[in-house]
Amino acid sequence: MPPSPEGTGHARLMAALSAGRARYRLLEHPPEGRTDTASRLRGHPLHQAAKSLVIRVALGGRTSRYVLAVVQGDRRVDLDAVRDCVGGTRAGMADRATAERLTGCVSGSIIPFSFDPALTLIADRDLLEQEEIYFNAARLDLSVALPVPAYREIAAPLSARVALPAAEAAPAATAA
């Protein structure tokens, strides 16, 4: 049986930030997994939140691939754009158990880093234009404020347009 995601993502995140000699801030707050509420608790604009969603992309036949799409907190994932980035035929949200297994994080605290080779990391270009991003630290009660240059260097995400303004997104593209 694989280890519980509780704590796995947090330990990997802290190790990666330390190894990358990143300057970051840890922000304690009441437990919260909703991006809008967590952003208010952390005291930053919603567009600086890094919202991370695990997407299952069908590649044809019975083959699929998983993508960790990271978008601004005031945006929604563009499932068609994610699908096109990896050459798939269909895309949809991964089930909760799969998302937690691949990320090592409980739902609502998924970090914008991938430590699993089966999970391709794609960050939206607009998010990468921010000076600093905020995200739960693989815990619902702790967040990280991280300069984007450090994020790019440590996480090494692919960069693509994978977000839509919230009003243009389909309801299925919501997440914590």
Tab-separated table of C-alpha atoms in Angstrom:
chain	number	residue	atom	x	y	z
A	1	MET	CA	0.000	0.000	0.000
A	2	PRO	CA	1.419	3.448	-0.877
A	3	PRO	CA	2.145	5.868	1.972
A	4	SER	CA	-0.559	8.280	3.032
A	5	PRO	CA	-0.322	11.644	1.280
A	6	GLU	CA	-0.484	13.372	4.663
A	7	GLY	CA	2.923	14.972	5.155
A	8	THR	CA	4.589	13.545	2.028
A	9	GLY	CA	4.119	16.617	-0.152
A	10	HIS	CA	5.048	18.987	2.669
A	11	ALA	CA	8.352	17.222	3.379
A	12	ARG	CA	9.238	17.147	-0.328
A	13	LEU	CA	8.323	20.801	-0.759
A	14	MET	CA	10.430	21.930	2.192
A	15	ALA	CA	13.372	19.820	0.974
A	16	ALA	CA	13.096	21.299	-2.546
A	17	LEU	CA	12.923	24.879	-1.256
A	18	SER	CA	15.908	24.249	0.998
A	19	ALA	CA	17.955	22.551	-1.733
A	20	GLY	CA	17.110	25.406	-4.112
A	21	ARG	CA	18.144	27.966	-1.469
A	22	ALA	CA	14.862	29.755	-2.070
A	23	ARG	CA	13.871	32.818	-0.121
A	24	TYR	CA	10.310	32.183	0.967
A	25	ARG	CA	7.935	32.945	3.789
A	26	LEU	CA	5.761	30.468	5.674
A	27	LEU	CA	2.335	31.780	6.634
A	28	GLU	CA	0.295	30.049	9.327
A	29	HIS	CA	-3.482	30.385	9.143
A	30	PRO	CA	-6.644	28.501	10.092
A	31	PRO	CA	-7.068	25.311	8.013
A	32	GLU	CA	-8.430	26.210	4.576
A	33	GLY	CA	-8.337	24.565	1.167
A	34	ARG	CA	-10.483	26.957	-0.870
A	35	THR	CA	-8.285	29.282	-2.886
A	36	ASP	CA	-10.365	32.437	-2.414
A	37	THR	CA	-10.712	32.012	1.346
A	38	ALA	CA	-7.060	30.999	1.817
A	39	SER	CA	-5.983	34.083	-0.149
A	40	ARG	CA	-8.015	36.333	2.154
A	41	LEU	CA	-6.465	34.658	5.213
A	42	ARG	CA	-2.966	35.111	3.764
A	43	GLY	CA	-3.678	38.737	2.805
A	44	HIS	CA	-2.847	38.812	-0.900
A	45	PRO	CA	-4.752	39.370	-4.160
A	46	LEU	CA	-6.422	36.280	-5.594
A	47	HIS	CA	-4.439	36.499	-8.850
A	48	GLN	CA	-1.240	35.756	-6.874
A	49	ALA	CA	-2.579	32.416	-5.609
A	50	ALA	CA	-1.184	29.350	-7.363
A	51	LYS	CA	-4.156	27.013	-7.727
A	52	SER	CA	-3.018	23.468	-8.577
A	53	LEU	CA	-5.289	20.891	-10.212
A	54	VAL	CA	-4.588	17.346	-11.349
A	55	ILE	CA	-5.973	16.673	-14.816
A	56	ARG	CA	-6.348	13.274	-16.490
A	57	VAL	CA	-5.679	13.487	-20.220
A	58	ALA	CA	-6.748	10.606	-22.465
A	59	LEU	CA	-4.163	9.945	-25.153
A	60	GLY	CA	-6.168	7.389	-27.120
A	61	GLY	CA	-7.168	3.823	-26.467
A	62	ARG	CA	-6.728	3.059	-22.785
A	63	THR	CA	-3.678	5.270	-22.378
A	64	SER	CA	-3.782	8.412	-20.269
A	65	ARG	CA	-1.410	10.910	-18.762
A	66	TYR	CA	-1.718	13.131	-15.714
A	67	VAL	CA	-0.963	16.842	-15.676
A	68	LEU	CA	-0.617	19.175	-12.710
A	69	ALA	CA	-2.027	22.434	-14.090
A	70	VAL	CA	-1.229	25.549	-12.052
A	71	VAL	CA	-3.284	28.675	-12.631
A	72	GLN	CA	-3.975	31.975	-10.909
A	73	GLY	CA	-6.521	31.818	-8.116
A	74	ASP	CA	-8.992	33.975	-10.017
A	75	ARG	CA	-8.840	31.748	-13.106
A	76	ARG	CA	-10.095	28.321	-14.136
A	77	VAL	CA	-8.190	25.574	-15.884
A	78	ASP	CA	-8.777	25.429	-19.630
A	79	LEU	CA	-9.118	21.655	-20.037
A	80	ASP	CA	-8.912	21.888	-23.829
A	81	ALA	CA	-5.614	23.790	-23.606
A	82	VAL	CA	-4.173	21.216	-21.178
A	83	ARG	CA	-5.301	18.431	-23.499
A	84	ASP	CA	-3.655	20.137	-26.474
A	85	CYS	CA	-0.384	20.727	-24.552
A	86	VAL	CA	0.154	16.991	-24.162
A	87	GLY	CA	-1.429	15.829	-27.412
A	88	GLY	CA	-4.465	14.201	-25.859
A	89	THR	CA	-7.967	13.490	-27.077
A	90	ARG	CA	-9.944	14.349	-23.891
A	91	ALA	CA	-9.212	15.972	-20.537
A	92	GLY	CA	-11.020	16.053	-17.214
A	93	MET	CA	-10.350	16.404	-13.533
A	94	ALA	CA	-8.553	13.441	-11.967
A	95	ASP	CA	-10.387	11.661	-9.166
A	96	ARG	CA	-9.468	12.741	-5.643
A	97	ALA	CA	-7.606	9.547	-4.707
A	98	THR	CA	-5.409	9.723	-7.809
A	99	ALA	CA	-4.677	13.424	-7.295
A	100	GLU	CA	-3.677	12.825	-3.679
A	101	ARG	CA	-1.527	9.809	-4.586
A	102	LEU	CA	0.344	11.601	-7.380
A	103	THR	CA	0.946	14.800	-5.403
A	104	GLY	CA	1.417	13.495	-1.874
A	105	CYS	CA	-1.026	16.202	-0.748
A	106	VAL	CA	-4.527	16.138	0.637
A	107	SER	CA	-7.169	17.751	-1.538
A	108	GLY	CA	-7.238	21.502	-1.060
A	109	SER	CA	-3.524	21.694	-0.297
A	110	ILE	CA	-1.968	20.506	-3.574
A	111	ILE	CA	1.328	22.284	-4.186
A	112	PRO	CA	2.461	23.641	-7.581
A	113	PHE	CA	5.368	21.178	-7.728
A	114	SER	CA	5.530	17.672	-9.164
A	115	PHE	CA	7.739	15.063	-7.536
A	116	ASP	CA	6.256	12.150	-9.488
A	117	PRO	CA	7.462	11.412	-13.040
A	118	ALA	CA	3.893	10.387	-13.935
A	119	LEU	CA	2.701	13.951	-13.290
A	120	THR	CA	3.611	16.621	-15.867
A	121	LEU	CA	3.774	20.143	-14.402
A	122	ILE	CA	2.345	22.985	-16.517
A	123	ALA	CA	2.050	26.511	-15.122
A	124	ASP	CA	-0.055	29.157	-16.816
A	125	ARG	CA	2.026	31.949	-18.347
A	126	ASP	CA	0.065	34.685	-16.578
A	127	LEU	CA	0.811	33.142	-13.173
A	128	LEU	CA	4.519	33.113	-14.029
A	129	GLU	CA	4.377	36.871	-14.678
A	130	GLN	CA	3.585	37.571	-11.013
A	131	GLU	CA	6.342	38.794	-8.729
A	132	GLU	CA	5.405	36.373	-5.946
A	133	ILE	CA	2.966	33.477	-5.643
A	134	TYR	CA	1.177	31.984	-2.660
A	135	PHE	CA	0.027	28.407	-2.133
A	136	ASN	CA	-0.799	25.949	0.621
A	137	ALA	CA	2.332	24.123	1.740
A	138	ALA	CA	0.758	20.664	1.299
A	139	ARG	CA	-1.049	21.436	4.540
A	140	LEU	CA	-4.327	23.232	5.006
A	141	ASP	CA	-2.972	25.368	7.882
A	142	LEU	CA	0.306	26.541	6.348
A	143	SER	CA	1.119	28.432	3.161
A	144	VAL	CA	4.188	29.565	1.270
A	145	ALA	CA	4.932	32.952	-0.306
A	146	LEU	CA	7.557	32.335	-2.984
A	147	PRO	CA	9.136	34.669	-5.563
A	148	VAL	CA	8.296	33.472	-9.078
A	149	PRO	CA	11.936	33.321	-10.249
A	150	ALA	CA	12.661	30.852	-7.432
A	151	TYR	CA	9.532	28.871	-8.311
A	152	ARG	CA	10.563	28.651	-11.970
A	153	GLU	CA	14.068	27.544	-11.077
A	154	ILE	CA	13.099	24.914	-8.511
A	155	ALA	CA	9.861	23.522	-9.976
A	156	ALA	CA	10.884	23.919	-13.647
A	157	PRO	CA	7.300	23.939	-14.934
A	158	LEU	CA	6.363	23.898	-18.579
A	159	SER	CA	4.824	27.273	-19.420
A	160	ALA	CA	1.644	27.479	-21.496
A	161	ARG	CA	-1.697	29.243	-21.635
A	162	VAL	CA	-3.847	26.810	-19.660
A	163	ALA	CA	-6.257	29.174	-17.891
A	164	LEU	CA	-9.459	30.998	-18.645
A	165	PRO	CA	-11.060	33.861	-16.750
A	166	ALA	CA	-13.435	32.352	-14.195
A	167	ALA	CA	-16.521	33.527	-16.111
A	168	GLU	CA	-15.477	31.624	-19.272
A	169	ALA	CA	-14.725	28.280	-17.646
A	170	ALA	CA	-16.924	25.244	-17.535
A	171	PRO	CA	-18.208	24.252	-14.064
A	172	ALA	CA	-16.151	21.036	-14.198
A	173	ALA	CA	-12.923	23.079	-14.056
A	174	THR	CA	-13.362	24.145	-10.411
A	175	ALA	CA	-10.990	23.069	-7.664
A	176	ALA	CA	-9.689	23.743	-4.211
